[in-house]
Amino acid sequence: MTPAGQTLPAPVGVFGGTFDPVHHGHLRAALEVLDSCGLAAMRLVPAGQPPHRNRPVAGAEERLRLLQVATAGEPRFAVDESELRRAGPSYTIDTLTVLRAALHPQPLCLVLGADAFLGLPDWHRWRELAELAHLVVMHRPGAPLRPEGDLAQLLAARRSDDVGDLRRRSAGVVRLQPVTQLDISSTAIRALVRDGRDPRYLVPDAVRDLLVGSSSYRHSVEVQVRA
Ligand code: ATP
Ligand code: MG
């Protein structure tokens, strides 16, 4: 906490995901969080080898390229390649530890959709995430925010509806953030492209142009490894 009346610099957002591929649901929600929370910038962090899910359909370089073209027109978005360059599984706790050390005392906001937030207790060292960053949880269609158990406790203990709290301390607040509800998912876009249908208007045009010519997405096979 800062002394009374003082505030810290505007926070930096950290928005992780597989981005397989990036779509307007990600981009619009990230922009609205940036504005609503008064963030200085939003770092989009594609996961190299996500620990919680099947292998991405597209390789790291292709997903990175799609994110780069998708965000090229928005100077407050930055694509952070650190998880792609790190060997082994991509753990958010490692990414936040590096940023925390580099940016201290600037606040960090870990940005999550409601579905990701509900799965948080499966993440590596998940309780420590809120020591390094605030958590900003975006509403998402199909993922009602009804946390239970440890997650409900975290929310009860740390929730704040005062956006100013994100600048009064460097980490530790949980904020629930309404965003325009766009029922778009990468899973649905992969299915469209695989079926030879057009993902136009679900993704930026520059992403669409790359997707329709992408052999990884056109010939993808989704193997459900986990139930
Ligand atoms: P997939 O269907 O492959 O899981 P996805 O659309 O869920 O893809 P991810 O890369 O898994 O995209 O998501 C990255 C982050 O973005 C997560 O925190 C997720 O909750 C959030 N997110 C994805 N799509 C939306 C959306 N339409 N609205 C709000 N948040 C979203
Ligand atoms: Mg997802």
CSV table of C-alpha atoms and ligand atoms in Angstrom, one decimal:
chain,number,residue,atom,x,y,z
A,1,MET,CA,0.0,0.0,0.0
A,2,THR,CA,1.3,3.5,-0.8
A,3,PRO,CA,1.1,6.3,1.8
A,4,ALA,CA,-2.3,8.0,1.9
A,5,GLY,CA,-3.1,10.0,-1.2
A,6,GLN,CA,-0.2,8.6,-3.3
A,7,THR,CA,-0.7,6.4,-6.3
A,8,LEU,CA,1.6,4.2,-8.3
A,9,PRO,CA,2.2,4.4,-12.1
A,10,ALA,CA,-0.6,3.1,-14.3
A,11,PRO,CA,-0.6,-0.7,-14.3
A,12,VAL,CA,0.5,-3.0,-17.1
A,13,GLY,CA,-1.9,-5.7,-18.2
A,14,VAL,CA,-0.7,-9.3,-18.8
A,15,PHE,CA,-3.0,-11.3,-21.0
A,16,GLY,CA,-1.9,-14.9,-21.6
A,17,GLY,CA,-3.5,-17.5,-23.8
A,18,THR,CA,-2.9,-20.1,-26.4
A,19,PHE,CA,-4.2,-17.7,-29.1
A,20,ASP,CA,-4.7,-20.6,-31.5
A,21,PRO,CA,-5.7,-18.4,-33.3
A,22,VAL,CA,-6.3,-14.9,-31.8
A,23,HIS,CA,-9.8,-13.5,-32.4
A,24,HIS,CA,-12.0,-10.5,-31.8
A,25,GLY,CA,-13.2,-11.9,-28.5
A,26,HIS,CA,-9.7,-11.6,-27.2
A,27,LEU,CA,-8.9,-8.3,-28.8
A,28,ARG,CA,-12.1,-6.4,-28.0
A,29,ALA,CA,-12.1,-7.6,-24.4
A,30,ALA,CA,-8.4,-6.7,-23.9
A,31,LEU,CA,-9.0,-3.2,-25.3
A,32,GLU,CA,-12.0,-2.7,-23.0
A,33,VAL,CA,-10.0,-3.8,-19.9
A,34,LEU,CA,-7.2,-1.5,-21.0
A,35,ASP,CA,-9.5,1.4,-21.0
A,36,SER,CA,-11.7,0.5,-18.1
A,37,CYS,CA,-8.8,-0.2,-15.7
A,38,GLY,CA,-6.7,2.7,-16.9
A,39,LEU,CA,-3.8,0.4,-17.9
A,40,ALA,CA,-0.6,1.9,-19.5
A,41,ALA,CA,-0.3,-1.1,-21.9
A,42,MET,CA,-1.5,-4.6,-22.4
A,43,ARG,CA,1.1,-7.4,-23.0
A,44,LEU,CA,-0.4,-10.3,-24.9
A,45,VAL,CA,1.6,-13.4,-23.9
A,46,PRO,CA,1.2,-16.5,-26.2
A,47,ALA,CA,1.9,-19.7,-24.3
A,48,GLY,CA,4.6,-21.9,-25.7
A,49,GLN,CA,3.6,-25.2,-24.3
A,50,PRO,CA,0.4,-24.7,-22.3
A,51,PRO,CA,0.4,-27.0,-19.3
A,52,HIS,CA,-3.4,-27.4,-19.1
A,53,ARG,CA,-4.5,-28.4,-22.5
A,54,ASN,CA,-3.9,-30.3,-25.7
A,55,ARG,CA,-1.0,-29.2,-27.9
A,56,PRO,CA,-2.0,-26.2,-30.0
A,57,VAL,CA,-2.9,-26.8,-33.6
A,58,ALA,CA,-0.6,-24.2,-34.9
A,59,GLY,CA,3.1,-23.9,-33.9
A,60,ALA,CA,4.5,-21.1,-31.7
A,61,GLU,CA,5.8,-19.1,-34.6
A,62,GLU,CA,2.5,-19.2,-36.5
A,63,ARG,CA,0.4,-18.2,-33.5
A,64,LEU,CA,2.9,-15.4,-32.8
A,65,ARG,CA,2.7,-14.1,-36.3
A,66,LEU,CA,-1.1,-14.0,-36.1
A,67,LEU,CA,-1.0,-12.0,-32.9
A,68,GLN,CA,1.5,-9.6,-34.4
A,69,VAL,CA,-0.7,-8.8,-37.4
A,70,ALA,CA,-3.8,-8.7,-35.2
A,71,THR,CA,-2.3,-6.0,-32.9
A,72,ALA,CA,-0.2,-4.1,-35.3
A,73,GLY,CA,-2.5,-1.1,-35.4
A,74,GLU,CA,-2.8,-0.6,-31.6
A,75,PRO,CA,0.3,0.9,-30.0
A,76,ARG,CA,-0.9,0.1,-26.4
A,77,PHE,CA,-0.8,-3.7,-27.2
A,78,ALA,CA,2.5,-5.4,-27.1
A,79,VAL,CA,3.2,-9.0,-28.0
A,80,ASP,CA,5.4,-10.6,-25.3
A,81,GLU,CA,7.4,-13.6,-26.7
A,82,SER,CA,8.9,-14.7,-23.4
A,83,GLU,CA,6.9,-17.9,-22.9
A,84,LEU,CA,7.6,-19.0,-26.5
A,85,ARG,CA,11.4,-18.5,-25.9
A,86,ARG,CA,11.4,-20.3,-22.6
A,87,ALA,CA,11.9,-24.1,-22.6
A,88,GLY,CA,9.4,-26.4,-20.9
A,89,PRO,CA,5.8,-25.7,-19.9
A,90,SER,CA,4.6,-22.1,-19.9
A,91,TYR,CA,3.8,-21.2,-16.3
A,92,THR,CA,2.2,-17.8,-15.7
A,93,ILE,CA,3.9,-17.6,-12.3
A,94,ASP,CA,7.3,-17.6,-14.0
A,95,THR,CA,6.2,-14.9,-16.4
A,96,LEU,CA,4.9,-12.7,-13.7
A,97,THR,CA,8.0,-13.2,-11.5
A,98,VAL,CA,10.2,-11.8,-14.3
A,99,LEU,CA,7.9,-8.9,-15.0
A,100,ARG,CA,7.5,-8.1,-11.3
A,101,ALA,CA,11.2,-7.8,-10.9
A,102,ALA,CA,11.6,-5.7,-14.1
A,103,LEU,CA,8.8,-3.3,-13.4
A,104,HIS,CA,8.6,-2.9,-9.6
A,105,PRO,CA,6.7,-1.1,-8.2
A,106,GLN,CA,4.4,-0.6,-11.2
A,107,PRO,CA,1.2,-2.6,-10.7
A,108,LEU,CA,0.6,-5.7,-12.9
A,109,CYS,CA,-2.9,-6.9,-13.8
A,110,LEU,CA,-3.2,-10.5,-14.9
A,111,VAL,CA,-6.1,-10.5,-17.3
A,112,LEU,CA,-8.3,-13.7,-17.4
A,113,GLY,CA,-11.6,-14.7,-19.0
A,114,ALA,CA,-14.1,-16.1,-16.6
A,115,ASP,CA,-13.5,-19.7,-17.8
A,116,ALA,CA,-9.8,-19.3,-17.2
A,117,PHE,CA,-10.4,-17.8,-13.7
A,118,LEU,CA,-12.6,-20.8,-12.7
A,119,GLY,CA,-9.8,-23.1,-13.7
A,120,LEU,CA,-7.2,-21.2,-11.7
A,121,PRO,CA,-6.8,-23.7,-8.8
A,122,ASP,CA,-5.3,-26.1,-11.4
A,123,TRP,CA,-2.5,-23.7,-12.2
A,124,HIS,CA,1.1,-24.1,-10.9
A,125,ARG,CA,1.5,-22.2,-7.6
A,126,TRP,CA,-1.8,-20.4,-8.3
A,127,ARG,CA,-2.1,-18.8,-4.8
A,128,GLU,CA,1.1,-16.9,-5.4
A,129,LEU,CA,-0.2,-15.2,-8.6
A,130,ALA,CA,-2.2,-12.7,-6.6
A,131,GLU,CA,1.0,-11.8,-4.7
A,132,LEU,CA,2.6,-10.7,-7.9
A,133,ALA,CA,-0.3,-9.1,-9.8
A,134,HIS,CA,-3.9,-8.0,-9.5
A,135,LEU,CA,-6.4,-10.3,-11.2
A,136,VAL,CA,-8.8,-8.8,-13.6
A,137,VAL,CA,-11.5,-11.3,-14.6
A,138,MET,CA,-13.5,-10.6,-17.7
A,139,HIS,CA,-17.0,-11.9,-18.1
A,140,ARG,CA,-17.3,-14.4,-21.0
A,141,PRO,CA,-20.4,-15.9,-22.6
A,142,GLY,CA,-21.0,-19.5,-21.5
A,143,ALA,CA,-18.8,-19.1,-18.3
A,144,PRO,CA,-21.0,-17.9,-15.5
A,145,LEU,CA,-18.8,-16.6,-12.7
A,146,ARG,CA,-19.8,-18.8,-9.8
A,147,PRO,CA,-16.6,-19.7,-8.1
A,148,GLU,CA,-16.6,-22.3,-5.2
A,149,GLY,CA,-14.2,-23.3,-2.5
A,150,ASP,CA,-10.8,-21.8,-2.5
A,151,LEU,CA,-11.6,-19.5,-5.4
A,152,ALA,CA,-14.7,-18.1,-3.7
A,153,GLN,CA,-12.6,-17.4,-0.7
A,154,LEU,CA,-10.0,-15.6,-2.7
A,155,LEU,CA,-12.7,-13.5,-4.3
A,156,ALA,CA,-14.3,-12.7,-1.0
A,157,ALA,CA,-11.0,-11.7,0.5
A,158,ARG,CA,-9.6,-9.6,-2.3
A,159,ARG,CA,-12.4,-8.3,-4.5
A,160,SER,CA,-12.6,-4.6,-5.1
A,161,ASP,CA,-15.0,-2.6,-7.3
A,162,ASP,CA,-12.9,0.5,-6.9
A,163,VAL,CA,-10.7,0.8,-10.0
A,164,GLY,CA,-8.4,3.2,-8.1
A,165,ASP,CA,-7.3,0.3,-6.0
A,166,LEU,CA,-5.3,-1.1,-9.0
A,167,ARG,CA,-3.0,1.9,-8.5
A,168,ARG,CA,-2.9,2.0,-4.7
A,169,ARG,CA,-0.9,-1.2,-4.5
A,170,SER,CA,1.2,-3.3,-6.9
A,171,ALA,CA,-0.7,-6.6,-6.6
A,172,GLY,CA,-3.4,-8.4,-4.7
A,173,VAL,CA,-6.8,-7.0,-5.8
A,174,VAL,CA,-9.3,-9.1,-7.7
A,175,ARG,CA,-11.6,-7.1,-10.1
A,176,LEU,CA,-14.5,-8.5,-12.0
A,177,GLN,CA,-14.7,-6.6,-15.3
A,178,PRO,CA,-17.8,-6.5,-17.5
A,179,VAL,CA,-16.8,-6.5,-21.2
A,180,THR,CA,-18.9,-6.6,-24.4
A,181,GLN,CA,-20.0,-10.2,-24.6
A,182,LEU,CA,-18.7,-11.8,-27.8
A,183,ASP,CA,-19.3,-15.5,-28.0
A,184,ILE,CA,-16.2,-16.3,-30.1
A,185,SER,CA,-13.7,-19.0,-29.4
A,186,SER,CA,-10.6,-20.3,-31.1
A,187,THR,CA,-12.1,-23.8,-31.0
A,188,ALA,CA,-15.0,-22.6,-33.2
A,189,ILE,CA,-12.7,-20.8,-35.6
A,190,ARG,CA,-10.5,-23.8,-36.0
A,191,ALA,CA,-13.6,-25.9,-36.8
A,192,LEU,CA,-14.7,-23.3,-39.4
A,193,VAL,CA,-11.3,-23.2,-41.2
A,194,ARG,CA,-11.0,-27.0,-41.1
A,195,ASP,CA,-14.4,-27.3,-42.8
A,196,GLY,CA,-13.3,-24.8,-45.5
A,197,ARG,CA,-15.6,-22.1,-44.2
A,198,ASP,CA,-14.8,-18.4,-43.9
A,199,PRO,CA,-13.9,-16.9,-40.4
A,200,ARG,CA,-14.4,-13.4,-41.7
A,201,TYR,CA,-15.5,-10.8,-39.1
A,202,LEU,CA,-14.7,-13.2,-36.2
A,203,VAL,CA,-11.0,-12.3,-36.6
A,204,PRO,CA,-9.3,-9.3,-38.0
A,205,ASP,CA,-9.0,-9.3,-41.8
A,206,ALA,CA,-5.2,-9.7,-41.6
A,207,VAL,CA,-5.6,-12.8,-39.5
A,208,ARG,CA,-8.3,-14.2,-41.8
A,209,ASP,CA,-6.0,-13.8,-44.8
A,210,LEU,CA,-3.3,-15.9,-43.0
A,211,LEU,CA,-5.8,-18.5,-41.7
A,212,VAL,CA,-7.3,-19.4,-45.0
A,213,GLY,CA,-3.9,-20.1,-46.4
A,214,SER,CA,-2.6,-22.0,-43.3
A,215,SER,CA,-2.0,-25.7,-43.7
A,216,SER,CA,-1.9,-26.2,-39.9
A,217,TYR,CA,-5.5,-24.9,-39.5
A,218,ARG,CA,-6.9,-26.3,-42.8
A,219,HIS,CA,-5.7,-29.8,-42.1
A,220,SER,CA,-5.9,-29.7,-38.3
A,221,VAL,CA,-7.0,-32.8,-36.4
A,222,GLU,CA,-8.3,-32.1,-32.9
A,223,VAL,CA,-7.4,-35.0,-30.6
A,224,GLN,CA,-9.0,-34.8,-27.2
A,225,VAL,CA,-6.3,-36.0,-24.9
A,226,ARG,CA,-8.1,-35.1,-21.7
A,227,ALA,CA,-11.7,-35.5,-20.8
B,1,ATP,P1,-9.8,-22.3,-27.2
B,1,ATP,O1,-11.2,-22.4,-27.7
B,1,ATP,O2,-8.8,-22.9,-28.0
B,1,ATP,O3,-9.7,-22.6,-25.7
B,1,ATP,P2,-10.2,-19.5,-26.5
B,1,ATP,O4,-11.0,-18.8,-27.5
B,1,ATP,O5,-10.7,-19.9,-25.2
B,1,ATP,O6,-9.5,-20.7,-27.3
B,1,ATP,P3,-7.7,-18.9,-25.3
B,1,ATP,O7,-6.4,-18.6,-26.0
B,1,ATP,O8,-7.9,-20.2,-24.6
B,1,ATP,O9,-8.9,-18.6,-26.3
B,1,ATP,O10,-8.0,-17.8,-24.2
B,1,ATP,C1,-7.0,-16.9,-23.7
B,1,ATP,C2,-7.7,-16.0,-22.7
B,1,ATP,O11,-8.7,-15.2,-23.3
B,1,ATP,C3,-8.5,-16.7,-21.6
B,1,ATP,O12,-8.3,-16.0,-20.3
B,1,ATP,C4,-9.9,-16.7,-22.0
B,1,ATP,O13,-10.8,-16.8,-21.0
B,1,ATP,C5,-10.0,-15.3,-22.7
B,1,ATP,N1,-11.0,-15.3,-23.8
B,1,ATP,C6,-11.0,-16.0,-24.9
B,1,ATP,N2,-12.0,-15.7,-25.7
B,1,ATP,C7,-12.7,-14.7,-25.0
B,1,ATP,C8,-14.0,-14.0,-25.2
B,1,ATP,N3,-14.7,-14.3,-26.3
B,1,ATP,N4,-14.4,-13.2,-24.3
B,1,ATP,C9,-13.7,-13.0,-23.1
B,1,ATP,N5,-12.5,-13.6,-22.8
B,1,ATP,C10,-12.1,-14.5,-23.7
B,2,MG,MG,-9.7,-21.3,-24.0
